[in-house]
mmCIF file of C-alpha atoms in Angstrom:
data_model
loop_
_atom_site.group_PDB
_atom_site.id
_atom_site.type_symbol
_atom_site.label_atom_id
_atom_site.label_comp_id
_atom_site.label_asym_id
_atom_site.label_seq_id
_atom_site.Cartn_x
_atom_site.Cartn_y
_atom_site.Cartn_z
ATOM 1 C CA MET A 328 -31.725 -87.186 -53.649
ATOM 2 C CA THR A 329 -32.984 -89.200 -51.022
ATOM 3 C CA GLU A 330 -30.786 -91.093 -48.816
ATOM 4 C CA GLN A 331 -30.163 -94.663 -48.958
ATOM 5 C CA LEU A 332 -30.641 -96.180 -45.341
ATOM 6 C CA LYS A 333 -29.269 -99.522 -44.168
ATOM 7 C CA ASP A 334 -31.905 -102.172 -43.050
ATOM 8 C CA LEU A 335 -32.744 -102.187 -39.132
ATOM 9 C CA TYR A 336 -32.971 -105.354 -37.263
ATOM 10 C CA TRP A 337 -33.550 -105.962 -34.136
ATOM 11 C CA ILE A 338 -32.152 -108.772 -32.222
ATOM 12 C CA GLY A 339 -34.261 -110.833 -29.042
ATOM 13 C CA SER A 340 -35.605 -108.241 -27.305
ATOM 14 C CA ALA A 341 -33.884 -105.172 -28.101
ATOM 15 C CA ARG A 342 -36.797 -103.180 -29.193
ATOM 16 C CA LYS A 343 -38.671 -103.850 -26.326
ATOM 17 C CA GLU A 344 -36.068 -102.827 -24.212
ATOM 18 C CA LEU A 345 -35.580 -99.534 -25.746
ATOM 19 C CA GLY A 346 -39.168 -98.814 -25.873
ATOM 20 C CA ALA A 347 -38.959 -99.455 -21.872
ATOM 21 C CA LEU A 348 -36.448 -96.432 -21.605
ATOM 22 C CA PRO A 349 -37.156 -92.847 -20.922
ATOM 23 C CA ASP A 350 -38.592 -91.190 -23.948
ATOM 24 C CA GLU A 351 -35.593 -88.470 -23.881
ATOM 25 C CA VAL A 352 -33.020 -91.609 -23.934
ATOM 26 C CA VAL A 353 -34.970 -93.085 -26.810
ATOM 27 C CA ASP A 354 -34.426 -90.208 -28.867
ATOM 28 C CA VAL A 355 -31.032 -89.970 -28.504
ATOM 29 C CA PHE A 356 -30.747 -93.546 -29.315
ATOM 30 C CA GLY A 357 -33.010 -93.753 -32.395
ATOM 31 C CA TYR A 358 -31.324 -90.822 -33.802
ATOM 32 C CA ALA A 359 -27.565 -92.601 -33.331
ATOM 33 C CA LEU A 360 -29.039 -95.478 -34.718
ATOM 34 C CA HIS A 361 -30.682 -93.500 -37.968
ATOM 35 C CA LEU A 362 -26.938 -91.973 -38.278
ATOM 36 C CA ALA A 363 -25.777 -95.671 -38.581
ATOM 37 C CA GLN A 364 -28.233 -96.728 -40.972
ATOM 38 C CA SER A 365 -27.030 -93.821 -43.196
ATOM 39 C CA GLY A 366 -23.419 -94.616 -42.769
ATOM 40 C CA LYS A 367 -22.706 -92.132 -40.087
ATOM 41 C CA LYS A 368 -21.612 -92.534 -36.503
ATOM 42 C CA HIS A 369 -23.569 -90.396 -33.392
ATOM 43 C CA ASN A 370 -20.668 -88.331 -31.798
ATOM 44 C CA GLN A 371 -21.427 -90.301 -28.582
ATOM 45 C CA ALA A 372 -20.802 -93.916 -30.214
ATOM 46 C CA LYS A 373 -17.972 -95.485 -29.275
ATOM 47 C CA PRO A 374 -16.641 -99.024 -29.778
ATOM 48 C CA LEU A 375 -17.257 -101.769 -27.478
ATOM 49 C CA LYS A 376 -14.070 -103.104 -25.931
ATOM 50 C CA GLY A 377 -13.810 -106.339 -26.849
ATOM 51 C CA LEU A 378 -15.805 -106.833 -29.565
ATOM 52 C CA GLY A 379 -14.747 -105.201 -33.195
ATOM 53 C CA GLY A 380 -17.514 -103.697 -35.430
ATOM 54 C CA VAL A 381 -19.738 -103.279 -32.223
ATOM 55 C CA LEU A 382 -20.843 -99.747 -30.815
ATOM 56 C CA GLU A 383 -22.526 -98.310 -27.593
ATOM 57 C CA VAL A 384 -24.002 -95.150 -27.044
ATOM 58 C CA VAL A 385 -24.196 -94.193 -23.950
ATOM 59 C CA GLU A 386 -27.119 -91.527 -22.203
ATOM 60 C CA ASP A 387 -27.150 -90.131 -18.719
ATOM 61 C CA PHE A 388 -30.629 -89.386 -17.710
ATOM 62 C CA LYS A 389 -31.830 -88.387 -13.989
ATOM 63 C CA SER A 390 -28.900 -89.761 -12.531
ATOM 64 C CA ASP A 391 -29.126 -93.016 -14.605
ATOM 65 C CA THR A 392 -26.923 -94.535 -17.383
ATOM 66 C CA TYR A 393 -28.619 -95.984 -20.510
ATOM 67 C CA ARG A 394 -26.548 -97.731 -23.181
ATOM 68 C CA ALA A 395 -27.786 -99.091 -26.708
ATOM 69 C CA VAL A 396 -25.467 -101.635 -28.453
ATOM 70 C CA TYR A 397 -25.398 -102.114 -32.288
ATOM 71 C CA THR A 398 -23.183 -103.437 -34.610
ATOM 72 C CA VAL A 399 -22.480 -101.818 -38.140
ATOM 73 C CA LYS A 400 -19.963 -104.977 -38.787
ATOM 74 C CA PHE A 401 -22.377 -106.260 -41.757
ATOM 75 C CA SER A 402 -22.439 -104.171 -44.756
ATOM 76 C CA ASN A 403 -26.041 -104.302 -45.577
ATOM 77 C CA ALA A 404 -27.613 -103.690 -42.183
ATOM 78 C CA VAL A 405 -27.249 -102.430 -38.711
ATOM 79 C CA TYR A 406 -28.454 -104.669 -35.920
ATOM 80 C CA VAL A 407 -29.443 -103.787 -32.786
ATOM 81 C CA LEU A 408 -27.926 -105.846 -30.070
ATOM 82 C CA HIS A 409 -29.487 -104.690 -26.772
ATOM 83 C CA CYS A 410 -30.773 -101.851 -24.467
ATOM 84 C CA PHE A 411 -30.363 -101.474 -21.044
ATOM 85 C CA GLN A 412 -29.661 -99.528 -17.802
ATOM 86 C CA LYS A 413 -26.351 -99.915 -16.503
ATOM 87 C CA LYS A 414 -27.104 -100.793 -13.055
ATOM 88 C CA SER A 415 -23.783 -101.734 -11.777
ATOM 89 C CA LYS A 416 -21.746 -98.957 -9.718
ATOM 90 C CA LYS A 417 -18.431 -100.675 -10.127
ATOM 91 C CA GLY A 418 -16.557 -98.250 -12.628
ATOM 92 C CA ILE A 419 -17.979 -97.866 -16.333
ATOM 93 C CA GLU A 420 -17.414 -101.657 -17.565
ATOM 94 C CA THR A 421 -19.996 -103.361 -19.068
ATOM 95 C CA PRO A 422 -21.782 -105.907 -16.566
ATOM 96 C CA LYS A 423 -20.756 -109.229 -17.630
ATOM 97 C CA PRO A 424 -24.362 -110.229 -18.104
ATOM 98 C CA ASP A 425 -25.523 -108.094 -20.053
ATOM 99 C CA MET A 426 -21.973 -108.479 -22.488
ATOM 100 C CA ASP A 427 -23.025 -112.326 -22.593
ATOM 101 C CA ILE A 428 -26.554 -110.900 -24.115
ATOM 102 C CA ILE A 429 -24.268 -108.806 -26.333
ATOM 103 C CA ARG A 430 -22.163 -111.678 -27.394
ATOM 104 C CA ASN A 431 -25.259 -114.016 -28.262
ATOM 105 C CA ARG A 432 -27.185 -111.811 -30.214
ATOM 106 C CA LEU A 433 -24.070 -110.664 -32.331
ATOM 107 C CA LYS A 434 -23.522 -114.545 -33.227
ATOM 108 C CA VAL A 435 -27.664 -114.272 -34.184
ATOM 109 C CA ALA A 436 -26.977 -111.330 -36.124
ATOM 110 C CA ARG A 437 -23.916 -112.756 -37.971
ATOM 111 C CA ASP A 438 -25.919 -115.951 -39.084
ATOM 112 C CA HIS A 439 -28.877 -113.632 -40.178
ATOM 113 C CA ALA A 440 -26.518 -111.711 -42.473
ATOM 114 C CA GLU A 441 -24.796 -114.732 -43.425
ATOM 115 C CA GLY A 442 -27.914 -115.994 -44.867
ATOM 116 C CA GLU A 443 -28.193 -118.927 -42.066
ATOM 117 C CA GLY A 444 -30.924 -117.717 -39.688
ATOM 118 C CA ASN A 445 -33.393 -115.561 -38.520
ATOM 119 C CA VAL A 446 -33.876 -112.404 -36.325
#
């Protein structure tokens, strides 16, 4: 029996952003996205505060912190919204410029899921 995977869509430059991260981080994020496609959740995936249905995976590597943000909000697909290295040293909060990118890309994902736009 083969597992049915949801489609995976990359919004904006998310795929390029992921490719620029260290290989060890890419492996963790790739596995987390595969789990999301199969309807499961990676043990490091947590809800992103303030955005329902949006999850982030946080990975520390060589004293740096990396994040992958995606949504499973739409039943037909997983949308990768943003992948980045967290540079802010003020707490664990996601920096505003990154939150702005995530919000804008979430709108693009919503439009695509509703059949009103391209990714």
